[in-house]
Amino acid sequence: MSRSNRRLPLALVACLALPFAADAQAQSPAPPSSYSGHGADSLSRETIQKYAPKPLAPDVSRRIQQALDLRSPGGGQLSPDGTHLYFGWSITGTPQIWRLDAPKAFPLQMTGGEDRTGLSAVAPDGSFLVVSRDRGGQEDPGLYLQPAGGGPLRLVQHEKGSRAFLAFVAEDSKSLVFSANDREPGSYAVYRFEIASGKKELLVGEPGLWSVEDRREEGGKLRLLLSKALGSRQQEVYEWADGKLEPLFGQGETVEYDVAYGPRPGEVLVRTDKLGEFRRLYRWTRAKGLEPLTPEKRAEVAGFGLDRVRQKLYVVWNDGGYFRTQAFDATTLAELSLPAFPGADSVTPGSSTPDGRFVILGVETGTAPRASYVWDWKTKSLVQWTVPSTPEVDTSTFAVDRLEHYPARDGTSIPIFVRYPTGCDPQSGAPKGPCPVIVDFHGGPEGQATPGFSPIDQLWIDAGFVYAQPNVRGSDGYGKSWLDADNGARRLAVLSDIEDAATYFRKGLAKDGKAPKLGVTGGSYGGYSTLAAMTIFAGAYDAGASIVGISNLETFLKNTAPYRRRLRTSEYGDPDKEPEVLRKLSPFNFIDRVKGPLLIIQGVDDPRVPVGEAIQMHEAMQAKGLPSELILLEGEGHGAARRSSQVVQFGHVLRFFEEHLLGKKAATP
């Protein structure tokens, strides 16, 4: 539901003070969990049908449909000569690839069907596209080739139960390199695929969660810059050449590294927080190690990227959730002037052409969908290419985010973005009230709620709710102490940020001695936060809607996809070493505390949070006579992708909160 970031496609625990230590045990044992595995094969057809979504009332469905019509195409990638823009768009109801042959021209659809399809790359010679396609919501995408002018897809690799991701297309457009976990579910190998012959060659087969971060092609010799993930924020960096792996840095550490080759041979650009509180950009060489390139400040380098000729360096700053971009000469580091976009919440660069002349800039405000512009470094001209769609709605009237802070019980100030409907803002002078509040916790947990345009968020405003998105401890963008504050057993000390958000609104928005009603929601880790709010902190919120949320950390770690298990263990805790911590943090073990109604929505095919997490939570509540609804979305994974499923997901959350917080009885479909 909320928005977060990563690198650009360009190129305390010794003595814990537990906030709920006195109540660390459930009131009585929860029913035992017995599910196994994930995906549609882990449950019966009868169960899927039993929890199929009920039809929505026409009024609710209409509001969701109208919100989903407010959209814009993805940022996309330019053809090498800058005359065509290829981009993703879900206007058909499923994400597909489209093409513009001129700025603001009529888009041409390149791919179709019911499976989610995305653009991985445009070949350097412009002759073909590399396409990524998933089946349903399984998150097992395969790779295909398509002529740049359109036509049938040609299979590169798409195997059931494995994931394939493009690393890059060679400069001569004769081969590509990709990674896949087809040899071992919990490990990624690296392959080279020859376009003409279809021959696949194994480059890196050593076990590990490998990803190709960059490459150099010099004199016919290929070098790969690789990272090997050891945890959610732990990477080792290697270089591959002539079939051999050479360790560069990160070995034996527990540090986050985000890397790319620099403009000079032997030079690596590194984004890391190893040497400070906030992520900065560094230059690494064998002789000197890490040398800072960006200044130390209370803001994160959210991402960086070089054009393919390594002449221009783009750096994106995250200043408390607001994003701005700088460009530099990659060699001299002299700053280059980019066009200004006054009033924008975020300006971020996308891909550039192989020669670096053209670069895509994405611009977003709180009152307009994202627009993509193309900046021409040669002529210093800026042209808008994509045109957002806003049928029948004046988006200039949308509520915009206001950055506020609420106090945690230990005195820590927690940032939170809040949108107020007319008449509900306590700063407006004479607010009506108390207005009900929806608190939406982001996923991750290493995500970040950021300001920007969201028609789904506006639904809550139009319905009369105050809408709030906190960045509790564990969120990205506020330095590594904040980000790592919830790792493993540390989560016990900061989970109460969830309850403290409720206290903030109950006190701050009370009117004539009456507190507002509160709803809590979120997806993924936000879904876990919702379940924790309704169980561990029962009574803090009046109703909760969890989307693809974890109910039991032990069963989650046992059944999530193998490639996820290692990464999540470093975040939540080791089930073999810290089982008691996981039990104290699992909402499933606190079901007896529930005081309000709970809606649970889950994708059947989800490989991250197994569908069993939702079923065990709902059925345990039902066995105890507690109010719970469960909706299973068939053919969907970690959140709804198809438009029809999004209508169901958002529609039932809206229906649920209007019923339980506003007292509106759902109309009969």
XYZ file of C-alpha atoms in Angstrom:
669
model
C 0.000 0.000 0.000
C 2.809 2.401 0.738
C 5.730 3.425 -1.407
C 9.416 2.570 -1.028
C 12.758 2.635 -2.890
C 16.058 0.908 -3.867
C 18.992 1.575 -6.241
C 18.138 2.973 -9.637
C 17.905 0.800 -12.730
C 20.796 2.842 -14.197
C 23.424 0.931 -14.517
C 21.409 -2.698 22.701
C 20.506 -6.228 22.931
C 22.524 -7.164 26.053
C 19.772 -5.953 28.376
C 16.456 -5.397 26.631
C 13.729 -3.263 28.134
C 10.714 -5.033 26.695
C 7.718 -2.706 26.199
C 5.269 -5.537 26.740
C 7.432 -7.902 28.812
C 4.794 -8.250 31.507
C 2.352 -9.542 28.922
C 4.810 -11.550 26.855
C 2.779 -14.750 27.022
C -0.556 -15.378 25.384
C -3.511 -15.758 27.764
C -3.993 -19.374 26.693
C -2.310 -21.563 24.107
C -3.330 -20.793 20.528
C -4.517 -23.725 18.414
C -1.481 -25.477 16.950
C -0.479 -24.730 13.366
C -0.164 -27.623 10.975
C 0.126 -26.150 7.479
C 3.037 -26.940 5.227
C 4.448 -25.282 2.102
C 3.184 -22.346 0.097
C 1.192 -21.656 -3.046
C -1.921 -23.275 -4.473
C -0.471 -26.772 -4.039
C -0.404 -26.308 -0.249
C -4.193 -26.228 0.189
C -7.269 -27.893 -1.191
C -9.554 -26.657 -3.911
C -12.406 -26.693 -1.395
C -10.521 -24.274 0.859
C -9.890 -21.855 -2.005
C -13.572 -21.889 -2.905
C -14.680 -21.596 0.733
C -12.836 -18.307 1.154
C -13.433 -16.856 -2.309
C -14.381 -13.157 -2.150
C -18.043 -12.201 -1.976
C -19.350 -9.658 -4.519
C -18.960 -6.000 -3.654
C -21.797 -3.538 -3.570
C -21.880 -1.531 -6.844
C -21.149 1.752 -5.047
C -17.991 0.401 -3.442
C -16.813 -1.238 -6.650
C -17.451 1.952 -8.619
C -15.290 4.015 -6.276
C -12.385 1.584 -6.568
C -12.707 1.399 -10.344
C -12.614 5.175 -10.615
C -9.525 5.366 -8.409
C -7.732 2.752 -10.510
C -8.453 4.818 -13.641
C -6.193 7.559 -12.242
C -2.812 6.339 -13.395
C 0.265 6.914 -15.458
C 2.611 4.698 -17.446
C 5.840 3.442 -15.925
C 9.070 5.349 -16.480
C 10.200 3.052 -19.251
C 13.322 2.768 -21.401
C 14.292 4.641 -24.532
C 15.440 3.117 -27.784
C 19.165 3.748 -28.416
C 18.438 6.688 -30.725
C 15.905 8.245 -28.358
C 12.997 8.036 -30.816
C 10.901 5.364 -29.059
C 9.887 4.866 -25.442
C 9.014 1.381 -24.161
C 7.224 1.207 -20.826
C 5.006 -0.851 -18.561
C 1.330 -0.057 -18.061
C -1.563 -1.932 -16.467
C -4.330 -0.151 -18.348
C -5.678 -3.493 -19.653
C -6.019 -4.793 -16.098
C -2.693 -6.662 -16.153
C 0.795 -5.105 -16.457
C 1.992 -5.254 -20.085
C 4.566 -3.521 -22.309
C 3.683 -0.541 -24.519
C 5.552 1.701 -26.965
C 5.461 5.401 -27.802
C 6.879 6.450 -31.168
C 6.900 10.166 -30.291
C 6.271 12.337 -27.231
C 2.604 12.157 -26.120
C 1.774 9.934 -29.096
C -0.874 7.217 -28.997
C 0.676 4.189 -27.236
C 0.997 0.870 -29.047
C 0.543 -2.341 -27.050
C 3.475 -4.735 -27.405
C 2.466 -7.639 -25.141
C -0.877 -9.001 -23.985
C -2.663 -11.777 -22.176
C -3.467 -12.389 -18.520
C 0.071 -12.866 -17.177
C 2.041 -9.999 -15.658
C 4.676 -8.857 -18.143
C 7.437 -6.303 -17.718
C 10.272 -4.750 -19.691
C 13.752 -5.849 -18.600
C 15.871 -4.177 -21.310
C 16.068 -2.705 -24.785
C 18.993 -4.211 -26.741
C 21.897 -1.783 -27.299
C 21.364 -2.030 -31.083
C 17.623 -1.427 -30.648
C 16.605 -4.610 -32.436
C 14.829 -6.456 -29.625
C 13.424 -6.263 -26.112
C 14.043 -8.564 -23.176
C 10.729 -9.337 -21.517
C 10.001 -10.697 -18.030
C 6.753 -12.647 -17.580
C 5.226 -14.308 -14.528
C 2.426 -16.854 -14.348
C -0.299 -15.690 -11.976
C 1.171 -14.430 -8.732
C 3.793 -17.125 -8.296
C 6.752 -14.715 -8.561
C 8.572 -17.224 -10.727
C 9.214 -14.991 -13.758
C 10.822 -16.166 -16.968
C 12.716 -14.304 -19.677
C 11.697 -13.858 -23.309
C 12.838 -11.918 -26.375
C 10.589 -9.802 -28.581
C 11.358 -7.852 -31.782
C 11.461 -4.126 -31.067
C 8.719 -3.600 -33.642
C 6.457 -6.132 -31.947
C 5.605 -9.757 -32.558
C 5.732 -13.150 -30.849
C 7.845 -13.782 -27.775
C 10.827 -16.139 -27.964
C 11.619 -18.150 -24.840
C 14.973 -17.710 -23.123
C 14.113 -19.529 -19.892
C 10.929 -20.017 -17.871
C 10.842 -23.052 -15.601
C 8.212 -23.913 -13.021
C 9.370 -23.186 -9.498
C 12.410 -21.102 -10.491
C 13.005 -17.416 -11.108
C 15.042 -15.866 -13.925
C 16.223 -12.246 -13.953
C 18.091 -10.357 -16.646
C 21.465 -8.897 -15.694
C 22.286 -7.174 -19.010
C 22.426 -7.473 -22.780
C 25.947 -7.483 -24.243
C 27.107 -4.343 -26.029
C 27.048 -6.139 -29.396
C 23.492 -7.369 -28.700
C 24.575 -10.948 -29.480
C 24.138 -12.374 -25.987
C 22.656 -11.670 -22.603
C 23.491 -12.623 -19.036
C 20.880 -13.626 -16.484
C 20.579 -15.258 -13.067
C 18.206 -18.057 -12.034
C 17.618 -20.378 -9.102
C 16.949 -23.392 -11.336
C 19.850 -25.470 -9.960
C 19.007 -24.936 -6.296
C 15.849 -23.157 -4.953
C 17.828 -21.260 -2.336
C 20.688 -20.259 -4.625
C 21.145 -18.260 -7.839
C 23.430 -19.257 -10.697
C 24.593 -16.888 -13.462
C 24.252 -17.816 -17.158
C 25.133 -16.401 -20.568
C 22.597 -16.923 -23.381
C 23.597 -16.612 -27.059
C 20.829 -14.943 -29.049
C 21.476 -16.623 -32.398
C 21.985 -20.212 -31.284
C 19.939 -20.240 -28.080
C 22.890 -21.850 -26.294
C 23.040 -21.378 -22.508
C 26.413 -21.338 -20.723
C 26.920 -21.509 -16.947
C 29.204 -18.717 -15.732
C 28.787 -18.876 -11.942
C 27.515 -22.078 -10.355
C 28.928 -21.755 -6.862
C 26.081 -21.872 -4.282
C 24.896 -18.474 -3.072
C 22.342 -15.721 -3.568
C 24.261 -14.146 -6.455
C 23.235 -11.061 -8.406
C 25.072 -9.312 -11.226
C 25.475 -5.650 -10.310
C 27.498 -4.426 -13.319
C 29.837 -5.492 -16.110
C 32.802 -4.289 -18.157
C 33.505 -5.409 -21.684
C 37.064 -4.491 -22.680
C 38.921 -5.964 -25.634
C 36.475 -8.811 -25.922
C 36.961 -9.753 -22.273
C 33.979 -9.783 -19.923
C 34.195 -8.864 -16.263
C 31.238 -9.138 -13.908
C 30.756 -7.268 -10.656
C 28.771 -9.599 -8.398
C 27.183 -9.361 -4.979
C 26.389 -12.326 -2.777
C 23.584 -11.701 -0.286
C 24.054 -13.171 3.190
C 21.075 -11.402 4.772
C 18.622 -8.602 4.193
C 21.406 -5.974 4.509
C 24.542 -8.065 4.160
C 26.447 -8.466 0.906
C 29.852 -9.684 -0.171
C 31.261 -8.212 -3.398
C 33.205 -10.231 -5.974
C 34.571 -9.844 -9.477
C 34.258 -12.625 -12.029
C 36.572 -12.960 -15.033
C 37.773 -15.922 -17.080
C 35.623 -18.291 -15.050
C 37.160 -17.290 -11.723
C 35.657 -15.452 -8.741
C 37.834 -12.949 -6.895
C 36.634 -11.496 -3.555
C 36.826 -7.690 -3.442
C 35.286 -6.618 -0.131
C 32.533 -7.430 2.350
C 33.832 -10.900 3.162
C 33.474 -11.663 6.869
C 31.402 -8.519 7.425
C 27.700 -7.855 8.019
C 27.489 -4.701 5.910
C 25.205 -3.497 3.124
C 26.914 -2.741 -0.194
C 25.333 -1.457 -3.397
C 27.915 -1.350 -6.193
C 28.707 -0.462 -9.802
C 31.885 -0.133 -11.824
C 33.289 3.402 -11.814
C 34.523 5.362 -14.832
C 38.151 4.213 -14.389
C 39.494 0.637 -14.538
C 39.859 -0.915 -11.088
C 37.373 1.497 -9.577
C 34.044 0.555 -7.966
C 31.371 2.990 -6.844
C 29.811 1.896 -3.558
C 26.709 3.003 -1.686
C 26.996 1.954 1.951
C 26.488 3.051 5.552
C 29.568 1.157 6.776
C 31.506 4.304 7.728
C 28.649 6.463 8.994
C 25.063 6.639 10.120
C 23.630 7.412 6.689
C 24.330 5.825 3.325
C 26.867 7.782 1.294
C 28.490 7.189 -2.052
C 32.132 6.103 -2.084
C 34.863 5.197 -4.539
C 36.619 1.883 -3.812
C 40.007 0.834 -5.132
C 42.294 -1.934 -3.959
C 44.952 0.609 -3.019
C 42.833 3.035 -0.988
C 39.672 1.199 -0.028
C 36.600 3.430 0.453
C 36.886 7.164 -0.306
C 33.770 9.354 0.130
C 32.310 11.065 -2.945
C 29.199 12.627 -1.380
C 29.136 14.800 1.752
C 28.083 13.542 5.170
C 24.615 14.838 6.019
C 21.393 13.773 7.706
C 20.001 12.451 4.464
C 20.433 9.171 2.618
C 21.895 8.502 -0.781
C 18.821 6.530 -1.825
C 20.263 5.406 -5.132
C 22.808 6.092 -7.823
C 23.506 5.142 -11.399
C 25.928 5.682 -14.259
C 25.060 5.893 -17.906
C 26.443 3.082 -20.054
C 29.416 5.106 -21.273
C 30.199 6.004 -17.630
C 30.303 9.720 -18.295
C 27.448 10.916 -16.093
C 26.677 9.937 -12.527
C 23.172 10.334 -11.082
C 22.692 10.504 -7.312
C 19.287 10.475 -5.621
C 18.916 11.865 -2.110
C 16.214 10.750 0.308
C 15.576 13.596 2.729
C 12.946 12.278 5.131
C 10.925 10.715 2.314
C 11.335 13.491 -0.238
C 13.573 12.649 -3.207
C 15.781 14.925 -5.277
C 18.339 14.126 -7.955
C 21.792 15.481 -8.736
C 23.924 14.764 -11.804
C 27.723 14.857 -11.970
C 30.536 14.366 -14.415
C 31.482 10.802 -13.478
C 35.227 11.474 -13.712
C 35.663 15.000 -12.316
C 32.556 14.963 -10.068
C 31.677 18.461 -11.268
C 27.937 18.940 -10.776
C 25.847 19.135 -13.947
C 22.675 21.197 -14.139
C 19.367 19.337 -14.364
C 15.999 20.998 -15.017
C 14.061 22.139 -11.949
C 10.585 20.902 -11.066
C 9.204 23.268 -8.397
C 6.674 21.656 -6.060
C 7.586 18.076 -6.905
C 7.640 15.540 -4.075
C 10.125 13.407 -5.980
C 12.315 13.689 -9.067
C 14.173 10.501 -9.957
C 16.185 9.445 -13.014
C 15.339 6.381 -15.046
C 17.285 4.735 -17.810
C 19.488 6.547 -20.305
C 20.421 5.786 -23.901
C 23.674 3.866 -24.546
C 25.513 7.056 -25.484
C 24.222 8.870 -22.392
C 22.657 11.709 -24.380
C 19.063 11.141 -23.254
C 17.884 10.330 -19.741
C 14.377 9.789 -18.384
C 13.276 11.868 -15.389
C 10.227 10.830 -13.395
C 8.346 13.634 -11.630
C 5.641 13.157 -9.012
C 3.558 15.500 -6.874
C 0.755 14.855 -4.410
C -1.878 16.128 -6.818
C -0.918 14.577 -10.163
C 0.151 11.131 -11.375
C 3.787 10.553 -12.215
C 4.947 11.965 -15.547
C 8.029 10.921 -17.513
C 10.216 13.544 -19.174
C 13.237 13.052 -21.429
C 16.205 15.364 -20.870
C 18.567 15.882 -23.802
C 22.035 16.719 -22.511
C 23.189 17.845 -25.960
C 20.457 20.390 -26.704
C 19.550 21.052 -23.044
C 15.893 20.476 -23.906
C 13.207 18.802 -21.785
C 10.261 17.000 -23.368
C 7.343 15.305 -21.620
C 6.713 11.880 -23.180
C 3.953 10.224 -21.153
C 0.549 11.689 -20.372
C -1.184 10.562 -17.156
C -4.874 9.625 -17.153
C -7.263 11.396 -14.771
C -10.785 10.801 -16.176
C -13.680 12.591 -14.439
C -11.554 13.691 -11.467
C -9.904 16.993 -10.566
C -6.770 15.696 -8.852
C -5.712 19.230 -7.870
C -8.195 18.915 -4.990
C -6.485 15.816 -3.548
C -5.297 15.969 0.049
C -1.517 16.137 0.290
C 0.748 14.546 2.869
C 1.858 16.530 5.875
C 4.899 15.353 7.786
C 4.169 15.059 11.500
C 5.870 13.252 14.388
C 4.441 11.311 17.299
C 6.190 10.373 20.559
C 7.015 6.746 21.274
C 6.779 5.707 24.939
C 10.561 5.963 25.322
C 10.507 9.524 23.966
C 11.661 8.731 20.422
C 10.040 10.947 17.776
C 8.423 8.840 15.030
C 7.816 10.452 11.588
C 4.373 9.974 10.102
C 2.772 11.305 6.901
C -0.856 12.362 7.426
C -3.616 13.427 5.033
C -6.719 15.160 6.372
C -10.185 15.463 4.837
C -11.788 18.901 4.848
C -12.947 19.719 8.353
C -10.809 17.099 10.075
C -7.482 18.929 10.296
C -6.826 20.134 13.869
C -4.784 22.982 12.397
C -7.762 24.255 10.408
C -9.138 26.169 13.392
C -12.445 24.510 14.147
C -12.327 20.893 13.048
C -15.386 18.740 13.201
C -14.914 15.451 14.835
C -13.688 13.297 16.024
C -12.913 12.041 12.511
C -12.036 8.329 12.210
C -8.445 7.463 11.366
C -6.857 4.771 9.192
C -3.223 4.013 10.091
C -1.454 2.184 7.245
C 1.869 0.511 8.065
C 4.260 -0.018 5.152
C 5.830 -3.302 4.123
C 9.422 -4.399 4.242
C 9.934 -4.024 7.148
C 12.775 -2.087 5.519
C 10.331 -0.001 3.456
C 9.458 3.648 3.830
C 6.221 5.571 3.530
C 6.809 8.569 1.270
C 4.641 11.454 0.054
C 3.265 11.482 -3.448
C 0.254 10.838 -5.623
C -2.038 7.941 -4.668
C -5.687 7.657 -5.729
C -6.094 4.670 -3.397
C -4.961 6.787 -0.452
C -7.422 9.468 -1.560
C -10.253 6.924 -1.237
C -9.908 7.136 2.532
C -10.016 10.937 2.424
C -13.144 10.935 0.243
C -14.791 8.473 2.630
C -14.145 10.832 5.567
C -11.113 9.161 7.149
C -7.871 10.759 8.266
C -5.180 8.677 6.549
C -1.751 8.197 8.163
C 1.429 6.312 7.238
C 4.079 5.989 9.964
C 7.760 5.251 9.492
C 8.298 3.267 12.679
C 11.727 2.121 13.791
C 12.994 -0.398 11.269
C 11.977 1.819 8.342
C 14.441 2.840 5.652
C 15.654 6.378 5.002
C 16.562 7.554 8.521
C 20.003 6.051 9.043
C 21.252 2.592 9.935
C 20.496 2.819 13.681
C 16.853 3.431 12.838
C 16.832 0.794 10.109
C 18.449 -1.910 12.252
C 16.521 -1.056 15.418
C 14.062 -3.932 14.864
C 16.440 -6.691 13.772
C 15.857 -9.979 15.574
C 15.267 -9.620 19.317
C 15.495 -5.818 19.053
C 11.994 -5.834 17.586
C 10.668 -6.604 21.082
C 11.823 -3.146 22.209
C 10.322 -1.127 19.350
C 7.187 -3.004 18.269
C 5.236 -0.716 20.604
C 5.666 2.067 18.005
C 2.526 0.465 16.520
C 0.465 1.091 19.651
C 1.957 4.545 20.237
C 0.629 5.702 16.855
C -2.880 4.866 18.063
C -2.314 6.796 21.303
C -1.187 9.832 19.303
C -4.410 10.025 17.322
C -6.758 9.088 20.158
C -5.415 12.004 22.178
C -4.624 14.478 19.422
C -7.873 14.186 17.465
C -10.249 13.809 20.408
C -13.197 16.192 20.315
C -15.223 17.207 23.372
C -13.684 14.366 25.329
C -14.498 11.758 22.679
C -11.661 9.899 20.974
C -11.776 8.988 17.269
C -12.272 5.459 16.090
C -9.121 3.903 14.665
C -8.506 1.367 11.936
C -5.173 -0.289 11.177
C -4.088 -1.801 7.883
C -1.056 -2.647 5.789
C 0.411 -5.119 3.349
C 3.205 -7.671 3.832
C 5.103 -6.543 6.953
C 2.364 -3.928 7.252
C -0.036 -6.867 7.349
C 2.031 -8.361 10.179
C 1.925 -4.964 11.936
C -1.854 -5.007 11.590
C -2.127 -8.470 13.134
C 0.218 -7.400 15.963
C -1.863 -4.266 16.544
C -5.047 -6.334 16.890
C -3.518 -9.040 19.129
C -0.387 -8.041 21.046
C -1.765 -4.493 21.384
C -5.438 -5.436 21.403
C -7.726 -2.479 22.058
C -5.357 0.088 20.570
C -7.295 -0.038 17.297
C -10.988 -0.704 16.743
C -10.670 -2.758 13.544
C -7.888 -4.171 11.382
C -7.433 -5.238 7.761
C -4.310 -7.308 7.101
C -3.127 -7.950 3.537
C -0.615 -10.788 2.962
C 0.546 -10.494 6.573
C 2.653 -12.881 8.674
C 0.732 -14.382 11.595
C 3.399 -16.707 13.022
C 7.085 -15.992 12.460
C 8.076 -19.596 13.117
C 5.738 -21.114 10.539
C 6.496 -18.274 8.119
C 10.236 -18.929 8.179
C 9.626 -22.648 7.826
C 7.362 -22.362 4.773
C 8.431 -19.250 2.841
C 10.284 -19.789 -0.434
C 13.891 -20.990 0.110
C 15.400 -17.947 -1.610
C 13.563 -15.758 0.931
C 14.315 -17.727 4.102
C 17.950 -16.722 4.510
C 17.231 -13.046 3.888
C 14.320 -12.944 6.327
C 16.110 -14.851 9.090
C 18.612 -12.009 9.426
C 15.696 -9.609 9.834
C 13.304 -11.492 12.132
C 15.584 -13.904 13.981
C 16.916 -17.429 13.707
C 14.237 -20.030 14.562
C 16.922 -22.428 15.797
C 18.667 -19.885 18.040
C 15.852 -17.493 19.025
C 12.577 -19.473 19.010
C 11.241 -17.755 22.129
C 11.763 -14.316 20.576
C 9.824 -15.373 17.477
C 7.004 -16.688 19.665
C 6.773 -13.425 21.612
C 6.568 -11.523 18.321
C 3.961 -13.753 16.617
C 0.371 -12.436 16.581
C -0.919 -16.014 16.317
C 0.159 -16.607 19.929
C -1.932 -13.693 21.228
C -5.274 -14.416 19.589
C -7.122 -14.545 22.951
C -6.492 -10.806 23.363
C -8.428 -9.764 20.246
C -11.096 -7.143 20.964
C -12.073 -5.938 17.495
C -12.979 -7.341 14.052
C -10.248 -8.456 11.667
C -10.236 -8.780 7.884
C -7.503 -10.938 6.332
C -6.772 -10.905 2.575
C -4.229 -13.260 1.048
C -3.025 -14.308 -2.388
C -3.159 -18.062 -2.901
C 0.085 -18.200 -4.925
C 2.144 -16.010 -2.575
C 5.701 -17.459 -2.270
C 6.795 -14.871 0.295
C 4.042 -15.057 2.912
C 2.465 -18.502 2.533
C -1.308 -18.677 2.282
C -1.264 -20.884 5.385
C -0.375 -17.822 7.484
C -3.780 -16.312 6.733
C -5.769 -19.532 7.071
C -4.282 -20.521 10.425
C -4.964 -17.051 11.859
C -8.553 -16.910 10.657
C -9.477 -20.457 11.627
C -7.953 -20.089 15.104
C -10.024 -16.941 15.654
C -13.143 -18.664 14.370
C -12.548 -21.568 16.768
C -12.533 -19.087 19.651
C -15.618 -17.213 18.422
C -13.682 -14.069 17.530
C -14.760 -11.795 14.640
C -12.655 -12.554 11.550
C -13.142 -12.491 7.787
C -10.836 -14.262 5.331
C -10.596 -13.615 1.586
C -8.330 -15.715 -0.648
C -7.433 -14.281 -4.049
C -6.895 -17.103 -6.511
C -4.127 -16.586 -9.049
C -2.603 -13.762 -7.035
C 0.617 -13.709 -5.056
C 2.119 -11.158 -2.670
C -0.622 -8.583 -3.208
C -3.127 -8.163 -6.012
C -1.685 -7.515 -9.481
C -4.693 -7.881 -11.783
C -7.150 -5.013 -11.802
C -10.097 -7.269 -10.983
C -8.271 -8.515 -7.887
C -7.291 -4.987 -6.879
C -10.946 -3.997 -6.953
C -11.726 -6.914 -4.643
C -8.810 -6.206 -2.321
C -9.245 -2.468 -1.900
C -13.026 -2.671 -2.131
C -13.373 -5.097 0.748
C -10.939 -3.118 2.913
C -12.969 0.047 2.264
C -16.257 -1.787 2.863
C -14.896 -3.294 6.087
C -13.752 0.015 7.591
C -16.863 1.914 6.547
C -18.916 -0.764 8.277
C -16.912 -0.983 11.499
C -15.692 2.609 11.912
C -18.417 4.647 10.230
C -21.350 2.365 10.972
C -22.305 2.074 7.293
C -24.122 -1.145 6.544
C -22.828 -2.714 3.358
C -25.355 -2.524 0.533
C -26.513 -5.740 -1.088
C -24.794 -6.327 -4.457
